[in-house]
mmCIF file of C-alpha atoms in Angstrom:
data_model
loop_
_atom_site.group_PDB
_atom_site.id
_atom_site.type_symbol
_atom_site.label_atom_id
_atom_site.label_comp_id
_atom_site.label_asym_id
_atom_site.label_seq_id
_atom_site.Cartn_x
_atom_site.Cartn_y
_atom_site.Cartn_z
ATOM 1 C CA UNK A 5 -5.591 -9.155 0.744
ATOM 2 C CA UNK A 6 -4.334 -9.418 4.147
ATOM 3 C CA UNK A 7 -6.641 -8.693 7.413
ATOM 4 C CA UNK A 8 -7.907 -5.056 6.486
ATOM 5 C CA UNK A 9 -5.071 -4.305 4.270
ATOM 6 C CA UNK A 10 -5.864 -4.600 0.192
ATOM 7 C CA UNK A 11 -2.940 -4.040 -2.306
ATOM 8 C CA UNK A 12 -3.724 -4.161 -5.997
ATOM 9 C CA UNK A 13 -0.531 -4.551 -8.069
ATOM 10 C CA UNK A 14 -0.180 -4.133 -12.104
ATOM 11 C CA UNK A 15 2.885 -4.688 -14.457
ATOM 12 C CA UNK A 16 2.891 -1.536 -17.310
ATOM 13 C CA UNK A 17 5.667 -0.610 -19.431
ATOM 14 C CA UNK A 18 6.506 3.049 -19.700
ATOM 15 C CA UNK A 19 4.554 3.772 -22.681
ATOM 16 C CA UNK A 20 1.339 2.418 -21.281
ATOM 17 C CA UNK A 21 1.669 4.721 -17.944
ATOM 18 C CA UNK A 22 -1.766 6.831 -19.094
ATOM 19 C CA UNK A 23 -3.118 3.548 -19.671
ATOM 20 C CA UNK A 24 -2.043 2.002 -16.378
ATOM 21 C CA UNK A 25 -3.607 4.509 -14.448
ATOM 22 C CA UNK A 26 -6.651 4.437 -15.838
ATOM 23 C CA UNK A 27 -6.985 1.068 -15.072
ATOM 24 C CA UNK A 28 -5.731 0.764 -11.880
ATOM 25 C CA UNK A 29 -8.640 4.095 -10.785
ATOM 26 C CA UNK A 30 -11.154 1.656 -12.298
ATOM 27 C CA UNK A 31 -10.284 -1.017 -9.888
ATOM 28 C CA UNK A 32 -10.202 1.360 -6.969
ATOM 29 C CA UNK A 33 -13.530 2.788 -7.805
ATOM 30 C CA UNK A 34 -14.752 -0.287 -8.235
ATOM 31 C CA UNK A 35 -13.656 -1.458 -4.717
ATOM 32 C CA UNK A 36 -14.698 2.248 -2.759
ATOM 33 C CA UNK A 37 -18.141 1.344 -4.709
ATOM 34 C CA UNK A 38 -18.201 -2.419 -2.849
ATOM 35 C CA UNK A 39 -16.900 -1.110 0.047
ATOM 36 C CA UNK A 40 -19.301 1.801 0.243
ATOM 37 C CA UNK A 41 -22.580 -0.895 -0.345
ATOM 38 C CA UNK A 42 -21.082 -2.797 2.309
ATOM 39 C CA UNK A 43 -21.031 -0.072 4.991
ATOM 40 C CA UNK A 44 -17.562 -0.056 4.602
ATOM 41 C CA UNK A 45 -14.877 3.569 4.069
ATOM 42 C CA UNK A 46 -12.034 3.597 2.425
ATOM 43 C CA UNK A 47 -9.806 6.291 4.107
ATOM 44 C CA UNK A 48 -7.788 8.419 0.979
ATOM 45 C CA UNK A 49 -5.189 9.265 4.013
ATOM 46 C CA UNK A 50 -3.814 6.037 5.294
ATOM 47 C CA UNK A 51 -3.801 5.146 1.423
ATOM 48 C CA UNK A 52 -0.518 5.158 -0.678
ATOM 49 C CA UNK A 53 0.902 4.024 -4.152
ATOM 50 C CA UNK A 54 4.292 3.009 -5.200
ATOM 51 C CA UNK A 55 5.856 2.579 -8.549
ATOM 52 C CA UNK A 56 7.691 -0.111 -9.023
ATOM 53 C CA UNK A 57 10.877 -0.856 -11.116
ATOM 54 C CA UNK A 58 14.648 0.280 -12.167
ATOM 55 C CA UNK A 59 15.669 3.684 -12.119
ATOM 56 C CA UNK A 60 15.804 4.011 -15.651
ATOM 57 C CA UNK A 61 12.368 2.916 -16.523
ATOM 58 C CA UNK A 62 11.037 5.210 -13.580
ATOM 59 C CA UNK A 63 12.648 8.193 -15.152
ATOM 60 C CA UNK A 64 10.402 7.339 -18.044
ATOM 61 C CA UNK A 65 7.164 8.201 -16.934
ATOM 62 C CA UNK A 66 5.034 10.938 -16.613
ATOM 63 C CA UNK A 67 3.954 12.757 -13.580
ATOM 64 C CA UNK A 68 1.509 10.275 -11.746
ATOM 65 C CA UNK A 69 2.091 11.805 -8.055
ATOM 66 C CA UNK A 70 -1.692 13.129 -7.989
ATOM 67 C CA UNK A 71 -3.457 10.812 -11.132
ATOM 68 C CA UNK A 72 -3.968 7.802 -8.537
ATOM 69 C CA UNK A 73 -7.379 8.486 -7.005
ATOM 70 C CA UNK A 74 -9.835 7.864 -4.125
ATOM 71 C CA UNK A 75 -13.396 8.777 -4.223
ATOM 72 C CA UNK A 76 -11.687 11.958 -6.276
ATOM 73 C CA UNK A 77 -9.435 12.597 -3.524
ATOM 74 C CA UNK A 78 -5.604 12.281 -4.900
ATOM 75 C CA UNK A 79 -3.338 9.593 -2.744
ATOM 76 C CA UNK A 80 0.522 9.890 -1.629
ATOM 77 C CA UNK A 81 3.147 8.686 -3.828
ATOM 78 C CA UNK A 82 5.678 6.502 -1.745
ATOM 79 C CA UNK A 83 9.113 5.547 -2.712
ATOM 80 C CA UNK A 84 9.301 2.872 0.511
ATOM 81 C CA UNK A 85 6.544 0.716 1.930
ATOM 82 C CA UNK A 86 6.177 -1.932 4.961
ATOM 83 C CA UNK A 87 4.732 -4.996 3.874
ATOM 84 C CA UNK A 88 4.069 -7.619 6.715
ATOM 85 C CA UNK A 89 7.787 -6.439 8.074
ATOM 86 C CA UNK A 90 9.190 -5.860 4.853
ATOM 87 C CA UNK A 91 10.274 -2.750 3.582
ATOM 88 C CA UNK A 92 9.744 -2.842 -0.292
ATOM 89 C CA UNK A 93 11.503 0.218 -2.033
ATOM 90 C CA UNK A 94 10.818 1.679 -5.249
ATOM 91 C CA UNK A 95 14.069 -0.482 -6.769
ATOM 92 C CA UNK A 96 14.007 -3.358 -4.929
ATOM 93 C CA UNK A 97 16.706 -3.419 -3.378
ATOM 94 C CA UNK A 98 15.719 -3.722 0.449
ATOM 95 C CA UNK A 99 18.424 -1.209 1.099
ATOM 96 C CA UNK A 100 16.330 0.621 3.525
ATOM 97 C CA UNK A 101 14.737 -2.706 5.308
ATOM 98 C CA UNK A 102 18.343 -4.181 5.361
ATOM 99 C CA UNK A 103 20.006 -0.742 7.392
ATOM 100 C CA UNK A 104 16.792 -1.187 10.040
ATOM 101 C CA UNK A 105 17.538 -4.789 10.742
ATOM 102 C CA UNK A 106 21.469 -3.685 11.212
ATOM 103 C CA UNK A 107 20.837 -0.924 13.097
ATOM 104 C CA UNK A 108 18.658 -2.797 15.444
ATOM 105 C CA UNK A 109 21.026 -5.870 15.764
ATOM 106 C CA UNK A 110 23.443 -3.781 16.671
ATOM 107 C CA UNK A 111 21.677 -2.325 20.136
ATOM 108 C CA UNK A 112 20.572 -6.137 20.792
ATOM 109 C CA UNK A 113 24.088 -7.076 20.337
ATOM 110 C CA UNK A 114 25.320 -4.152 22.730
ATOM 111 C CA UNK A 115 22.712 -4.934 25.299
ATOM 112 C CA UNK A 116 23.372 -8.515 25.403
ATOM 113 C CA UNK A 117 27.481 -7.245 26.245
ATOM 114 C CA UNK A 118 26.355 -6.418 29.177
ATOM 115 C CA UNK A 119 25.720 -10.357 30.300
ATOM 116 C CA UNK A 120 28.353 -12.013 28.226
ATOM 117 C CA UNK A 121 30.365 -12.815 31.174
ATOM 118 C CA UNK A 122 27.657 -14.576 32.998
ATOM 119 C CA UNK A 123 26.622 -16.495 29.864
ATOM 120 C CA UNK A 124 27.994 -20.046 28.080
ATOM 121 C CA UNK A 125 29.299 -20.134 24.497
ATOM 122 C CA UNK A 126 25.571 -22.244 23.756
ATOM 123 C CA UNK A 127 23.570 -20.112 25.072
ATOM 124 C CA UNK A 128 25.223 -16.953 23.537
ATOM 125 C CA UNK A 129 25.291 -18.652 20.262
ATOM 126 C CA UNK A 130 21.164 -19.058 21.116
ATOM 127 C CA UNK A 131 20.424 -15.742 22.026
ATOM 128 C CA UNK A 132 22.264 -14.489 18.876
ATOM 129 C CA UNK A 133 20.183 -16.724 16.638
ATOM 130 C CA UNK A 134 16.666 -15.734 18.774
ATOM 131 C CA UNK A 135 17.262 -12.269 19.122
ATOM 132 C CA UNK A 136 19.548 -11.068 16.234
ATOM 133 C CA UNK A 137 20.211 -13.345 13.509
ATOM 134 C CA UNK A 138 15.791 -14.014 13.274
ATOM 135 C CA UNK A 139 15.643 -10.300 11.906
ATOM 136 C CA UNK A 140 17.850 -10.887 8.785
ATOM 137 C CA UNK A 141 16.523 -14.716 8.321
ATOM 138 C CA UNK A 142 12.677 -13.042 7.912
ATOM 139 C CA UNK A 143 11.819 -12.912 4.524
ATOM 140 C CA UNK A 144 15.616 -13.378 2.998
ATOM 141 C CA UNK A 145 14.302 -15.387 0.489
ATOM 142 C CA UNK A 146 12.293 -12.414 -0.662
ATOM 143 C CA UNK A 147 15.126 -10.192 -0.719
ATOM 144 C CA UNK A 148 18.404 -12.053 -0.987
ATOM 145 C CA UNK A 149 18.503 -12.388 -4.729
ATOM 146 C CA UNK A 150 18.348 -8.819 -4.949
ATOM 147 C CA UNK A 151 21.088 -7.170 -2.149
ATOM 148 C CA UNK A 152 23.335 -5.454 -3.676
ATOM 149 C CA UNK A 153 26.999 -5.877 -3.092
ATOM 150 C CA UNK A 154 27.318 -3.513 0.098
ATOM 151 C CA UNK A 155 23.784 -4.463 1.507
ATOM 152 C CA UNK A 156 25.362 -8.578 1.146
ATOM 153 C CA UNK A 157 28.398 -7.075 3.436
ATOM 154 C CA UNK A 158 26.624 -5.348 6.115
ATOM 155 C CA UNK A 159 24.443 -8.122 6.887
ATOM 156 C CA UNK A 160 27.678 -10.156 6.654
ATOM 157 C CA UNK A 161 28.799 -8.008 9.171
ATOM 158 C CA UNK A 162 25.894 -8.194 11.664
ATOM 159 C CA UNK A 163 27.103 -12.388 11.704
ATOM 160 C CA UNK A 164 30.924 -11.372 12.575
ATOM 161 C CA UNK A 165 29.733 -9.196 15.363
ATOM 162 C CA UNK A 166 27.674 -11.959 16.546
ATOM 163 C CA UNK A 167 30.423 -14.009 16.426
ATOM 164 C CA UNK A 168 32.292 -11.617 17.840
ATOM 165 C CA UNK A 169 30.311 -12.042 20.661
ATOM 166 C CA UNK A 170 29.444 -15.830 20.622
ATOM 167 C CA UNK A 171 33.356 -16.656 20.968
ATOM 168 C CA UNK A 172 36.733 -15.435 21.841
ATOM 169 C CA UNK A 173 37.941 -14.104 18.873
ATOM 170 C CA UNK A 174 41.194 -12.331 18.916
ATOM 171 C CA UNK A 175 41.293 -9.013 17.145
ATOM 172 C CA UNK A 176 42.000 -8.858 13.676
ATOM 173 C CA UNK A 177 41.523 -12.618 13.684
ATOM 174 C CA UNK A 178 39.530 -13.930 10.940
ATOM 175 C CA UNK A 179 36.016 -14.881 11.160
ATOM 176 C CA UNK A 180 35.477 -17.745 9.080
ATOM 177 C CA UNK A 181 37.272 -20.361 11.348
ATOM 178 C CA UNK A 182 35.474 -19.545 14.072
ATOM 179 C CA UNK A 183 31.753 -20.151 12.081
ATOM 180 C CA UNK A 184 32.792 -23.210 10.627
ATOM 181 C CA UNK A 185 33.725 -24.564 14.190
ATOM 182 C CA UNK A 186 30.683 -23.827 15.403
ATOM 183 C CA UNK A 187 28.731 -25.306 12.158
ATOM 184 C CA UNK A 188 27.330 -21.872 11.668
ATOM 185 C CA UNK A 189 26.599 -21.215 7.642
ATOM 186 C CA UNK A 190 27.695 -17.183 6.575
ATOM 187 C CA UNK A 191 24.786 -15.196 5.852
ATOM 188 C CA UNK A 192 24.999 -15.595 2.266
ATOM 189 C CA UNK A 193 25.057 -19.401 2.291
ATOM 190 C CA UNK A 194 22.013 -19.478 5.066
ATOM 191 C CA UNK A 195 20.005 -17.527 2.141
ATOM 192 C CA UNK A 196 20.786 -20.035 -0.266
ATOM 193 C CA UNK A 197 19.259 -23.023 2.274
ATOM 194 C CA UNK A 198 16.266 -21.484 2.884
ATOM 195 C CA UNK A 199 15.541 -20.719 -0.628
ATOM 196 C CA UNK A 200 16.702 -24.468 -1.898
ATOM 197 C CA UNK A 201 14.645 -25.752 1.115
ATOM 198 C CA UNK A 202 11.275 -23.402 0.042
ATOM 199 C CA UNK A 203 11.552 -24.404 -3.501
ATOM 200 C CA UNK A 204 12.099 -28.249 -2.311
ATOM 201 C CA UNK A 205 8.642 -27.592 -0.726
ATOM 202 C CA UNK A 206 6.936 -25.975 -3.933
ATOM 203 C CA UNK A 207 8.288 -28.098 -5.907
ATOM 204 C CA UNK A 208 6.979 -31.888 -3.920
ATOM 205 C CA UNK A 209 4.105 -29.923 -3.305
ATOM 206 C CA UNK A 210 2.809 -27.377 -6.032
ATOM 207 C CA UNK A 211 1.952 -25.039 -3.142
ATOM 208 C CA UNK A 212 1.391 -22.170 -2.909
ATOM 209 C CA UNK A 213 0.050 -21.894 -7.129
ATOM 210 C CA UNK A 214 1.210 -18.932 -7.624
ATOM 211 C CA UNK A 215 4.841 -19.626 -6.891
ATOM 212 C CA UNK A 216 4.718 -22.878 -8.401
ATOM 213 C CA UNK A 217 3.381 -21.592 -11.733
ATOM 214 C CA UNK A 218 6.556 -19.259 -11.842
ATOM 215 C CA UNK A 219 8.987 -22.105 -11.953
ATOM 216 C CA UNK A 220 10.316 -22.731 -15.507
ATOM 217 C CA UNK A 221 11.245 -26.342 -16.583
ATOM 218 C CA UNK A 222 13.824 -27.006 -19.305
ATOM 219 C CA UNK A 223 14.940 -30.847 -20.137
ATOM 220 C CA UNK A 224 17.805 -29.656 -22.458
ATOM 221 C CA UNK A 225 21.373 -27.936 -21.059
ATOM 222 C CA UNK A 226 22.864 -25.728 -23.663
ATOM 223 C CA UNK A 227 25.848 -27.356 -23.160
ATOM 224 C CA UNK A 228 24.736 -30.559 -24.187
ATOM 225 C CA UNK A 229 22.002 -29.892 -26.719
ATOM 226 C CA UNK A 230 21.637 -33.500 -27.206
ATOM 227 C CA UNK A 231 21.035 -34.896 -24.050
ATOM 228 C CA UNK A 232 18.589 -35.206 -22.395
ATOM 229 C CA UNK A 233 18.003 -35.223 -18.975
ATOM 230 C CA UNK A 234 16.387 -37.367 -16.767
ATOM 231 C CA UNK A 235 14.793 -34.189 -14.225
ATOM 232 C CA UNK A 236 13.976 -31.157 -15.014
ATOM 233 C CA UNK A 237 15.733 -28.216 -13.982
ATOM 234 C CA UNK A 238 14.472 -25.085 -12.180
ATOM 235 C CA UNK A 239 14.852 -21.484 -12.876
ATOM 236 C CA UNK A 240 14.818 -19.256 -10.215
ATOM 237 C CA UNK A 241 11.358 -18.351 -9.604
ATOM 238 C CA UNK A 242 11.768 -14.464 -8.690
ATOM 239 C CA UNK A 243 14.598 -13.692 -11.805
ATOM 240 C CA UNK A 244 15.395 -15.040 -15.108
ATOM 241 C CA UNK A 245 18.928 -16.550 -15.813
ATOM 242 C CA UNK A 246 19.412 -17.351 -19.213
ATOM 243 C CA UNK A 247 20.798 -20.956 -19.726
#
């Protein structure tokens, strides 16, 4: 629950679709029913459902576009939804929410061309950061683990521009120099802080539950069955590697 908006999410595998909805029209029932004792409406219109998972799976199940129900009244199937400035798609993989934040650095970036002459290499490199680079650092930790390989370059791409912009490069000059001279991490490497520095925080302080519940502990590396080591170590909290 957020403000007014309510999402209610549940895991099914393929076989278990009939079941799955069934359950899930329960739960909305039972909420129009609360809502309705409360003097509250739930509006079947500005409602939507999405289903979740990898193509293959998807291409499993039935036809659920119009067994998801409110007060009787079928709701739209979505295959892309905004979530507090997300987009989620159906696959998860942010394609969609990663081509809006391009597309809209890019006509920052070409209205801050305009004043690059009348601006210093520190206060480009801020303005870039502010009013560019914040767009791609919301929520990466969400979706970075998940880019595929020519989502990873495009937001790559957004940085060199910025770059681009930030210094003097000469054309067909390499980026990479530049960054480093300027202590600037690639886009890739920025992902990887913020996630080390979020699950530094979970970890010291088991908050929020949820995400802290999701970590798994192991005190033996299949290298070296027989030692054993002195911390724990983490698994990713949104994937499974195997050791």
């Amino acid at each position: 629950m957020y403000a007014d908006d309510l999402q209610v999410y549940l895991p099914f595998a393929p076989a278990d679709c009939d079941r799955a909805v069934a359950r899930v029209n329960e739960d909305l029932e039972s909420i129009s029913t609360w809502c309705n004792s409360n003097c509250l409406t739930i509006n079947p219109n500005k409602s939507q459902f999405m289903v979740i998972g990898s193509p293959k799976n998807i291409a499993k199940l039935k036809d659920i576009n119009t067994a998801i129900l409110i007060n009787g009244q079928p709701i739209t199937r979505v295959d892309t939804a905004k979530n507090l400035g997300l987009v989620i798609d159906s696959n998860l993989k942010f394609e969609r929410h990663i081509a809006e934040c391009a597309r809209n650095s890019f006509y920052r970036l070409k209205l801050l061309h305009k004043i690059r002459p009348y601006l210093s290499e520190r206060i480009r490199i801020t303005l870039c950061e502010a009013l560019v680079l914040s767009r791609l650092n919301y929520c990466d930790t969400v979706y970075g683990p998940c880019l595929l390989s020519r989502t990873s370059r495009l937001i790559q791409r957004v940085q060199n521009s910025c770059a681009r912009f930030c210094f003097t490069v000469p054309p067909r000059s390499h980026i990479t120099p530049y960054l480093n001279d300027a202590n600037m991490l690639k886009m890739e490497a920025r992902r990887k802080l913020h996630l080390t520095t979020m699950l530094f925080g979970v970890i010291t302080t088991m908050k929020p539950k949820y995400l802290y519940l999701k970590l798994e502990w192991a005190r033996h590396h299949s290298r070296y069955p027989r030692r054993e080591l002195k911390r724990p170590c983490i698994a990713h909290p949104f994937e499974r590697h195997s050791n």
